[in-house]
Structure formats: C-alpha cells, structure tokens
Coordinates of C-alpha atoms in Angstrom, one line a residue:
Chain A
M828 CA -1.5 -26.1 40.1
A829 CA -3.1 -27.7 37.1
D830 CA -6.5 -26.1 37.7
S831 CA -5.1 -22.6 37.5
I832 CA -3.6 -23.1 34.1
S833 CA -5.5 -20.9 31.7
W834 CA -6.8 -22.0 28.3
F835 CA -4.0 -19.8 26.7
E836 CA -1.3 -21.5 28.8
K837 CA -2.6 -24.9 27.9
E838 CA -2.4 -24.3 24.2
V839 CA 0.5 -21.9 24.0
N840 CA 3.4 -23.4 26.0
A841 CA 7.0 -24.6 25.4
T842 CA 5.7 -27.8 23.6
T843 CA 3.2 -26.1 21.3
I844 CA 5.1 -22.9 20.3
P845 CA 7.3 -24.7 17.7
L846 CA 4.2 -26.6 16.5
I847 CA 2.4 -23.3 15.9
A848 CA 5.4 -21.9 14.0
F849 CA 5.5 -25.1 12.0
G850 CA 1.8 -24.7 11.1
A851 CA 2.2 -21.1 10.1
A852 CA 5.1 -22.1 7.8
L853 CA 3.2 -25.0 6.4
N854 CA 0.3 -22.7 5.4
I855 CA 2.8 -20.7 3.3
V856 CA 4.8 -23.6 1.9
V857 CA 1.7 -25.5 0.8
G858 CA 0.7 -22.4 -1.2
Q859 CA 4.1 -22.9 -3.0
A860 CA 3.5 -26.6 -3.5
V861 CA 0.1 -25.8 -5.1
Q862 CA 1.8 -23.4 -7.5
L863 CA 4.5 -26.0 -8.3
I864 CA 1.9 -28.6 -9.4
K865 CA -0.4 -26.0 -10.9
L866 CA -3.6 -26.8 -8.9
P867 CA -6.5 -24.3 -9.2
L868 CA -6.9 -24.0 -5.4
Y869 CA -5.5 -21.9 -2.6
L870 CA -5.1 -24.6 0.2
D871 CA -3.5 -21.9 2.4
S872 CA -5.2 -23.1 5.6
I873 CA -3.8 -26.6 5.9
G874 CA -1.3 -25.7 8.6
T875 CA -4.0 -23.9 10.6
I876 CA -6.4 -26.8 10.4
L877 CA -3.7 -29.4 11.2
I878 CA -2.5 -27.4 14.3
A879 CA -6.1 -26.7 15.4
C880 CA -6.7 -30.5 15.2
V881 CA -3.6 -31.7 17.0
V882 CA -3.2 -28.9 19.6
G883 CA -6.5 -27.0 19.9
P884 CA -8.6 -24.1 18.6
L885 CA -6.6 -21.3 20.1
A886 CA -3.4 -22.7 18.7
G887 CA -5.1 -23.0 15.3
M888 CA -6.2 -19.3 15.6
L889 CA -2.6 -18.3 16.4
T890 CA -1.2 -20.4 13.6
G891 CA -3.4 -18.7 11.0
T892 CA -2.7 -15.2 12.5
F893 CA 1.1 -15.7 12.3
A894 CA 0.9 -17.3 8.8
N895 CA -0.9 -14.2 7.6
L896 CA 1.4 -11.8 9.4
T897 CA 4.4 -13.5 7.9
L898 CA 2.8 -13.5 4.4
G899 CA 1.8 -9.9 4.9
F900 CA 5.2 -8.7 6.0
F901 CA 7.3 -10.6 3.4
F902 CA 5.1 -11.4 0.4
N903 CA 1.8 -9.6 0.1
Y904 CA 0.3 -7.0 2.5
A905 CA -3.2 -8.0 1.6
F906 CA -3.0 -11.1 3.8
I907 CA -2.8 -9.1 7.0
F908 CA -6.4 -7.9 6.5
F909 CA -7.7 -11.5 6.3
I910 CA -6.5 -12.4 9.8
P911 CA -10.2 -12.5 11.0
V912 CA -10.9 -15.2 8.5
T913 CA -8.0 -17.3 9.8
L914 CA -9.3 -16.9 13.3
V915 CA -12.6 -18.3 12.3
I916 CA -10.9 -21.2 10.4
G917 CA -8.7 -22.0 13.4
A918 CA -11.5 -21.9 15.9
F919 CA -14.0 -23.8 13.8
S920 CA -11.6 -26.6 12.8
G921 CA -10.4 -26.9 16.4
F922 CA -13.9 -27.4 17.7
V923 CA -15.0 -29.8 14.9
A924 CA -11.8 -31.8 15.5
R925 CA -12.9 -32.3 19.1
A926 CA -16.2 -33.7 17.7
G927 CA -14.2 -36.3 15.7
V928 CA -14.8 -35.2 12.1
F929 CA -11.2 -36.0 11.2
K930 CA -11.7 -39.7 12.1
R931 CA -13.3 -40.4 8.7
W932 CA -13.0 -38.8 5.3
Y933 CA -16.7 -38.7 4.8
T934 CA -17.2 -36.5 7.9
A935 CA -14.2 -34.3 7.1
I936 CA -15.6 -33.2 3.7
P937 CA -19.0 -31.8 4.9
A938 CA -17.2 -30.0 7.8
G939 CA -14.8 -28.5 5.2
I940 CA -17.8 -27.3 3.1
L941 CA -19.3 -25.7 6.2
Q942 CA -16.0 -24.1 7.0
G943 CA -15.8 -22.7 3.5
G944 CA -19.3 -21.1 4.0
L945 CA -18.2 -19.5 7.2
A946 CA -14.9 -18.2 5.7
A947 CA -16.9 -16.6 2.9
V948 CA -19.2 -14.8 5.3
V949 CA -16.2 -13.4 7.2
S950 CA -14.0 -12.5 4.2
A951 CA -16.8 -10.9 2.1
P952 CA -17.0 -7.5 4.0
I953 CA -13.1 -7.4 4.2
A954 CA -12.6 -8.0 0.5
A955 CA -15.4 -5.5 -0.4
F956 CA -14.4 -2.7 2.0
M957 CA -10.6 -3.0 1.8
F958 CA -10.1 -4.1 -1.8
G959 CA -13.3 -3.0 -3.5
G960 CA -14.0 -6.7 -4.3
V961 CA -10.7 -7.3 -6.2
T962 CA -8.1 -9.5 -4.7
M963 CA -6.1 -10.4 -7.8
G964 CA -7.0 -14.0 -7.3
G965 CA -8.2 -16.4 -10.0
T966 CA -11.8 -16.1 -8.7
D967 CA -12.1 -12.3 -9.4
F968 CA -13.9 -13.1 -12.6
L969 CA -16.7 -14.5 -10.4
V970 CA -17.0 -11.1 -8.7
L971 CA -17.2 -9.6 -12.1
Y972 CA -20.0 -12.0 -13.1
F973 CA -22.1 -11.3 -10.0
R974 CA -21.6 -7.6 -10.5
A975 CA -22.8 -8.0 -14.1
I976 CA -26.0 -9.6 -13.0
G977 CA -26.8 -6.8 -10.7
K978 CA -25.6 -7.9 -7.3
S979 CA -24.1 -5.4 -4.8
I980 CA -20.3 -5.4 -4.2
V981 CA -20.7 -7.2 -0.8
Q982 CA -23.1 -9.7 -2.3
S983 CA -20.9 -10.4 -5.2
V984 CA -17.8 -11.0 -3.1
F985 CA -19.9 -13.2 -0.8
F986 CA -21.3 -15.3 -3.6
Q987 CA -17.8 -15.6 -5.1
G988 CA -16.6 -16.8 -1.7
L989 CA -19.5 -19.3 -1.5
A990 CA -18.6 -20.6 -5.0
A991 CA -14.8 -21.0 -4.3
D992 CA -14.2 -21.5 -0.5
P993 CA -16.3 -24.6 0.3
V994 CA -14.4 -26.6 -2.4
D995 CA -11.1 -25.2 -1.2
K996 CA -11.8 -26.0 2.5
A997 CA -13.3 -29.4 1.8
V998 CA -10.1 -30.4 -0.1
S999 CA -8.0 -28.9 2.8
Y1000 CA -9.9 -30.9 5.4
L1001 CA -9.5 -34.0 3.3
I1002 CA -5.7 -33.4 3.0
V1003 CA -5.5 -33.0 6.8
Y1004 CA -7.4 -36.2 7.2
F1005 CA -4.9 -38.0 5.0
L1006 CA -1.9 -36.4 6.7
L1007 CA -3.2 -37.5 10.1
S1008 CA -3.7 -41.0 8.8
R1009 CA -0.2 -41.3 7.2
I1010 CA 2.0 -39.7 9.9
P1011 CA 3.2 -42.4 12.3
R1012 CA 1.2 -42.8 15.5
S1013 CA 4.4 -42.5 17.5
I1014 CA 4.6 -38.9 16.4
L1015 CA 0.9 -38.2 16.6
L1016 CA 0.6 -39.5 20.2
R1017 CA 3.3 -36.9 21.2
L1018 CA 1.1 -34.1 20.0
P1019 CA -0.7 -32.5 23.0
G1020 CA -4.2 -32.3 21.5
Y1021 CA -4.3 -35.4 19.3
A1022 CA -5.9 -37.6 21.9
N1023 CA -9.0 -35.3 21.9
T1024 CA -9.6 -35.6 18.2
Chain B
M56 CA 29.0 -15.8 33.7
Q57 CA 28.5 -13.8 30.5
T58 CA 27.9 -16.2 27.6
L59 CA 26.2 -13.9 25.2
E60 CA 27.6 -10.7 23.9
L61 CA 24.9 -8.2 23.5
V62 CA 24.4 -6.4 20.3
R63 CA 23.5 -2.7 20.8
R64 CA 20.9 -1.2 18.4
K65 CA 19.2 2.1 18.3
Y66 CA 15.5 2.2 17.8
N67 CA 13.4 5.3 17.2
P68 CA 9.7 4.5 18.1
L69 CA 8.6 7.6 16.2
S70 CA 8.5 5.6 12.9
H71 CA 6.1 3.0 14.3
Y72 CA 3.8 5.6 15.9
V73 CA 3.7 7.4 12.6
T74 CA 2.7 4.2 10.9
I75 CA 0.0 3.4 13.4
T76 CA -1.3 7.0 13.0
I77 CA -1.5 6.7 9.2
V78 CA -3.3 3.3 9.4
F79 CA -5.7 4.9 11.9
I80 CA -6.3 7.8 9.4
A81 CA -6.8 5.3 6.6
F82 CA -9.8 3.8 8.5
A83 CA -11.2 6.7 10.5
F84 CA -10.8 9.9 8.4
S85 CA -12.6 11.1 5.3
I86 CA -11.1 10.7 1.8
E87 CA -10.0 14.4 1.7
W88 CA -7.8 14.0 4.8
Q89 CA -6.5 10.6 3.5
T90 CA -5.5 12.2 0.2
I91 CA -3.6 15.0 2.0
V92 CA -1.8 12.4 4.1
L93 CA -1.1 10.2 1.1
V94 CA 0.5 13.1 -0.8
A95 CA 2.7 13.9 2.2
L96 CA 3.6 10.2 2.5
V97 CA 4.6 10.0 -1.2
I98 CA 6.8 13.1 -0.9
A99 CA 8.4 11.5 2.2
T100 CA 9.1 8.2 0.3
I101 CA 10.7 10.2 -2.6
F102 CA 13.5 11.2 -0.2
S103 CA 13.8 7.7 1.4
P104 CA 17.0 5.8 0.4
K105 CA 14.7 2.6 0.3
R106 CA 12.2 4.2 -2.2
K107 CA 13.0 1.5 -4.8
I108 CA 11.9 -1.3 -2.5
I109 CA 8.7 0.7 -1.5
Y110 CA 7.8 1.5 -5.1
R111 CA 8.5 -2.0 -6.3
G112 CA 6.2 -3.5 -3.7
F113 CA 3.5 -0.9 -4.5
M114 CA 3.8 -1.6 -8.3
K115 CA 3.7 -5.4 -7.8
F116 CA 0.8 -5.7 -5.3
V117 CA -1.2 -2.5 -5.2
L118 CA -1.2 -0.9 -8.6
P119 CA -2.8 -3.9 -10.5
L120 CA -5.4 -4.1 -7.7
L121 CA -6.2 -0.4 -8.0
L122 CA -6.4 -0.5 -11.8
I123 CA -8.7 -3.6 -11.9
G124 CA -10.8 -2.1 -9.0
F125 CA -11.3 1.1 -11.0
V126 CA -12.4 -0.8 -14.1
I127 CA -14.8 -3.3 -12.3
N128 CA -16.3 -0.7 -9.9
G129 CA -16.4 2.0 -12.5
I130 CA -18.4 -0.2 -14.8
F131 CA -20.7 -2.0 -12.4
F132 CA -21.7 0.7 -9.9
P133 CA -24.9 2.7 -10.7
G134 CA -24.7 6.5 -11.3
R135 CA -24.0 9.1 -13.9
I136 CA -21.8 8.1 -16.8
V137 CA -18.5 10.1 -16.6
F138 CA -16.8 8.7 -19.7
S139 CA -17.0 5.7 -22.1
I140 CA -14.4 3.5 -23.8
G141 CA -16.2 1.7 -26.6
P142 CA -19.2 -0.2 -25.1
L143 CA -17.8 0.3 -21.5
H144 CA -19.4 3.1 -19.5
F145 CA -17.6 4.3 -16.4
R146 CA -20.0 5.8 -13.7
D147 CA -19.2 8.4 -11.0
Q148 CA -20.3 6.3 -8.0
G149 CA -18.1 3.4 -8.9
L150 CA -15.1 5.6 -9.7
L151 CA -15.5 7.4 -6.3
F152 CA -15.8 4.0 -4.5
A153 CA -12.6 2.8 -6.3
A154 CA -10.8 6.0 -5.5
G155 CA -11.7 5.6 -1.7
V156 CA -10.5 2.1 -1.7
G157 CA -7.4 3.0 -3.6
V158 CA -6.4 5.9 -1.3
R159 CA -7.0 3.8 1.8
L160 CA -5.0 0.8 0.5
S161 CA -2.2 3.0 -0.8
L162 CA -1.9 4.7 2.6
I163 CA -1.7 1.4 4.5
V164 CA 0.7 -0.3 2.1
I165 CA 3.1 2.6 1.6
S166 CA 3.2 3.4 5.4
I167 CA 3.8 -0.2 6.4
S168 CA 6.4 -0.8 3.7
Y169 CA 8.2 2.5 4.5
Y170 CA 8.3 1.4 8.2
F171 CA 9.7 -2.1 7.4
S172 CA 12.2 -0.7 5.0
R173 CA 13.6 1.3 7.9
V174 CA 13.6 -1.2 10.7
K175 CA 14.7 -4.8 11.0
S176 CA 12.3 -7.4 12.3
E177 CA 14.7 -8.6 15.0
V178 CA 15.0 -5.1 16.3
I179 CA 11.2 -4.6 16.4
S180 CA 10.8 -7.9 18.2
E181 CA 13.4 -7.1 20.8
Y182 CA 12.0 -3.6 21.3
L183 CA 8.4 -5.0 21.8
A184 CA 9.8 -7.6 24.2
S185 CA 11.5 -4.9 26.2
R186 CA 8.2 -3.0 26.3
G187 CA 6.4 -6.0 27.8
A188 CA 5.1 -7.9 24.8
D189 CA 4.7 -11.7 25.2
R190 CA 8.1 -13.2 24.3
R191 CA 6.4 -16.5 23.2
L192 CA 4.4 -14.8 20.5
I193 CA 7.5 -13.0 19.3
Y194 CA 9.4 -16.3 19.2
I195 CA 6.6 -17.9 17.2
F196 CA 6.8 -15.1 14.6
L197 CA 10.6 -15.3 14.3
L198 CA 10.6 -19.1 14.2
S199 CA 7.8 -19.3 11.6
V200 CA 9.8 -16.9 9.3
A201 CA 12.9 -19.1 9.7
M202 CA 10.9 -22.3 9.1
V203 CA 9.4 -21.0 5.9
H204 CA 12.8 -20.7 4.3
L205 CA 13.9 -24.2 5.6
M206 CA 10.6 -25.8 4.5
R207 CA 10.7 -24.2 1.1
D208 CA 14.2 -25.7 0.4
K209 CA 13.0 -29.1 1.6
L210 CA 9.9 -28.9 -0.5
Q211 CA 12.0 -28.0 -3.6
K212 CA 14.1 -31.1 -2.9
I213 CA 11.0 -33.4 -2.5
Y214 CA 9.5 -31.9 -5.7
M215 CA 12.7 -32.7 -7.6
A216 CA 12.7 -36.2 -6.2
Q217 CA 9.1 -36.7 -7.2
S218 CA 9.8 -35.3 -10.6
A219 CA 12.5 -37.9 -11.1
R220 CA 9.9 -40.5 -10.2
G221 CA 7.5 -39.3 -12.9
L222 CA 5.6 -36.3 -11.5
D223 CA 4.1 -34.6 -14.5
T224 CA 2.4 -31.2 -14.1
T225 CA 0.9 -31.3 -17.6
R226 CA -1.6 -34.1 -16.6
S227 CA -5.2 -33.6 -15.5
V228 CA -6.1 -31.7 -12.3
F229 CA -7.1 -34.9 -10.4
T230 CA -3.8 -36.6 -11.3
R231 CA -1.9 -33.5 -10.2
A232 CA -3.9 -33.3 -7.0
R233 CA -2.7 -36.9 -6.2
Y234 CA 0.9 -35.6 -6.3
L235 CA 0.3 -33.3 -3.4
L236 CA 0.2 -35.9 -0.7
P237 CA 3.6 -37.5 -1.5
M238 CA 5.0 -34.0 -1.2
L239 CA 3.3 -33.0 2.0
V240 CA 3.5 -36.2 4.0
P241 CA 7.4 -36.3 4.2
L242 CA 7.5 -32.5 4.7
S243 CA 5.0 -32.6 7.5
Y244 CA 6.5 -35.7 9.1
S245 CA 10.0 -34.3 9.3
Y246 CA 9.1 -30.9 10.6
L247 CA 6.4 -32.1 13.0
S248 CA 9.0 -34.4 14.7
E249 CA 11.6 -31.6 14.6
S250 CA 9.1 -29.2 16.2
L251 CA 8.3 -31.7 19.0
D252 CA 12.1 -32.0 19.7
R253 CA 12.4 -28.3 19.7
G254 CA 9.5 -28.1 22.2
I255 CA 11.4 -30.5 24.5
A256 CA 14.5 -28.2 24.2
L257 CA 12.3 -25.1 25.0
R258 CA 10.8 -26.8 28.0
A259 CA 14.3 -27.7 29.3
A260 CA 15.2 -24.0 28.9
N261 CA 12.1 -23.1 31.0
F262 CA 10.4 -21.2 28.1
S263 CA 6.9 -21.6 29.5
D264 CA 6.3 -18.4 31.4
R265 CA 5.4 -15.2 29.8
N266 CA 8.5 -13.3 30.9
S267 CA 10.0 -15.6 33.5
A268 CA 12.9 -13.9 35.2
G269 CA 14.8 -17.1 35.9
S270 CA 14.5 -18.4 32.3
S271 CA 17.6 -18.6 30.2
A272 CA 15.4 -18.2 27.2
V273 CA 14.4 -14.6 28.0
V274 CA 18.0 -13.2 28.0
P275 CA 17.7 -10.4 25.5
L276 CA 19.5 -10.9 22.2
M277 CA 20.4 -7.3 21.8
E278 CA 20.2 -4.1 23.9
I279 CA 17.7 -1.7 22.5
E280 CA 18.4 1.9 23.0
A281 CA 15.1 3.7 22.4
D282 CA 14.9 7.3 21.5
K283 CA 12.8 9.1 24.2
S284 CA 12.1 12.2 22.2
G285 CA 10.9 10.0 19.3
L286 CA 8.7 8.1 21.7
I287 CA 7.1 11.3 23.1
L288 CA 6.7 12.9 19.6
G289 CA 5.2 9.7 18.2
R290 CA 2.6 9.5 21.0
I291 CA 1.7 13.2 20.5
I292 CA 1.1 12.6 16.8
L293 CA -1.1 9.6 17.4
A294 CA -3.0 11.4 20.2
A295 CA -3.5 14.4 17.9
A296 CA -5.0 12.2 15.2
V297 CA -7.4 10.6 17.7
V298 CA -8.4 14.1 19.1
I299 CA -9.0 15.5 15.5
W300 CA -11.1 12.4 14.7
I301 CA -13.2 12.7 17.9
A302 CA -13.6 16.5 17.3
G303 CA -14.8 15.7 13.8
L304 CA -17.4 13.3 15.2
I305 CA -18.7 15.8 17.8
L306 CA -18.8 19.0 15.6

C-alpha cells in the first residue's frame, strides 16, 4: 500500500541504493580531482548535494554519512567525527532543492553560502573538542590568526569555518547546478526525486 | 538448488566490544583513566603482528595533528608560562588542553585501527547482517568502497585525456576551476546511468525489503561462526566500563 511506505523506504530502496553509493564515492573522488588540478577548495560534499537533490534529503544524509565512513576507514579517521556536518549538508540541500534553488545559478550560490554558514556552526565544536582546533587543513592558519587576536578556541574554529565554508559550499552548489544542467534529461528523469527539484 | 558455495569465517566479537569500550572511555572518562587505557593499548599493539600498519597510520594522521595542537594551544591559551622557546611562551592550560585532546584522539585512532587491522570489512558486514543489521545499509557501504576504486581509475583516464587536450595545472585558479566540469560531467554521467541500471537489477532481485526472506539478494555470502565466549566477555567489559562511569558520576 503506497500510503504505508515510510519516508525511509521512499528514499532508501532498490533504485536509490546504488545512487547513494555513487554519491558517496563521488564525494571522495571529487576530492582527488581537486588535488589533481590543484584547487584551493575541499569540494567534498558534491555527491551529498547531488543525491540530496535528485533523490531526497534522507538519501543525501546517508550519502554524506557513508562517504565519511569510507574516508574514515580507508584514508583518514578524522572524517568519521564530521558525520554530523554531512547530515546537516544532506538535509539542508535536500530541502532547498525542493524549493527549486538548483533551477538557476543565481539562487544556487546564496543557498550554498547559507549552507556553508550552517556547516561552520556544526563543525566548530567538533573540530575544537576532538582536534583542539587543528585539522591539518590549509585553513588552520586562520584558526591560528583568530587565536592570536584573542578569540577562544571554539570561536576561532567557528570564524575559520565562516571564512572558508561558505565559499566552498557556494562553489559546490554551483557545480551541482552545472552537473544537473549538463547531464542528459533522459537520465535525470529516471532519478526518483528529480521531478521535485 | 545450491548456486553459491558458502565461505566459512570465524569472528570473535570481543575485538569490536573492546573497541567500543575504548571509544566510550575516550569520551566519558577522565584524562587519568584515558592515559592508563592508552598505555595498555600501546603495549597491546607492540605485540600485534599488524603493528607496522597501526603505527604508520598514527604517524601519518595523528602525530602531526598532535604536535601542531600542542604548539597552537600551548601558545594561545591563557595561564602560567611553563617554558619558552625564543619569543614563544608555552602555557600550562594550553598544554593540558592539547594533552587531553591528544590522549582522546590517540585512544580512538589506535583502537579503531587495531580493530580494522584484525578484521576484514566483508566479515564485519556479514556478521552485522547476521545480527540483524539492515542489509541495504551494509550493501551501500560495500558498493561505495568498490565504486571509489572504479571511479578513481576512470577519473585518472579522463584527466589524462584532458591533459592531452591542453589541461594546464600551472595556470590561474579560475582557469583551473574551469577544468573541473569537463572532468566531472563524463564521470557523473557514466556512473549515474550505471547506478540506475544497477537499481533495476536490484529491484529485479527483490532487494527492497530490510531482510526479506524470499529475496535472493539476502543469501549470505559467507557463514559466520561467532565466538560465544568472546561475545559474553566483550559485553561484560563494556558493561563494566559503563558501571564504573555511572559510579563515578554518583560518588
């Protein structure tokens, strides 16, 4: 009976399971692409945003979780602790996709900036409590700067996140917009949540 | 009709209960307790045949983090100056904070890597499925691991093709950013369509229910022989840690 299908069943079923796995793998592989062409960004949420957009928020949350689990188990354990951040990214991008922000590039960018702010709020206590504000990323010098001007450790990590994440997420949202506009419609129309975006 | 020959594996759940207990201690217990457990863990890893893998992971990911953490927090926290190197003054509160973070992180990383050096991911997956975990989630994890390797190879090929067409990583950031889409679009296109096809195959195999008895997709890949004494001992260790923590809160 269609009514009895839960939200989980709607977004995690035989059709969407390979898509979620693809999104998780895309998050990891885009990180490698960014390193290959030496871009000063992370762009490690593109798969999460894409799947949240074409399947739904719950699928996006699962995509981010599995990407971080895979990264954590095979590459760097630090990623496991940032799963709450990926949950926020998946949920937020799924809901804004329903509002149609990916229909135009000039609506995708502000949504990405807002997403970056939210990610900074969630990641700051994790980075401060678990890692003492140091994550070995290129933005650690910003933490150092804010500490030098007298901010507390949580404030420093939060301000560092506010300085770096909105740009990163705005670019990620823009890339997802371009991906959606360049992938053939015959493929997009087969995606279970694409009609809602 | 038997079409799949089962692989028989032994699994001792003690190792994962010990890991869960150590992660719990890393979050709930005081630094003194954590230090005692960390020393015991380091001694245990010395006798592990996989110690090289564990230490390599620790040196690569945790040690630089700890050293930089000590420098940054030691300098910028308030408190009494403990020692100075030139113009840099290291203060007690910062060093204590960095020590707390370092012990916690070392406990978590060493215990998890010790666990994964002992157990294969397929064995854990099958064991979790046999204990009632959602098979779909396990499948997503295994499939995403497999897809990472396939997509990395494909990305490398696309990168080489783009390099032959003039991709130049020495140019400005904006020019390099423009190279990203010609790499990501073919990658996403091919794997999106492949994932949709895989979805059709899964639907045909009735892979929709959590643990559907009639589904051909839920036939176990291997037979897991769990060690019962390890399971009981593991649960006792975890329960003891929780009881000690609660007693510490009350007293």
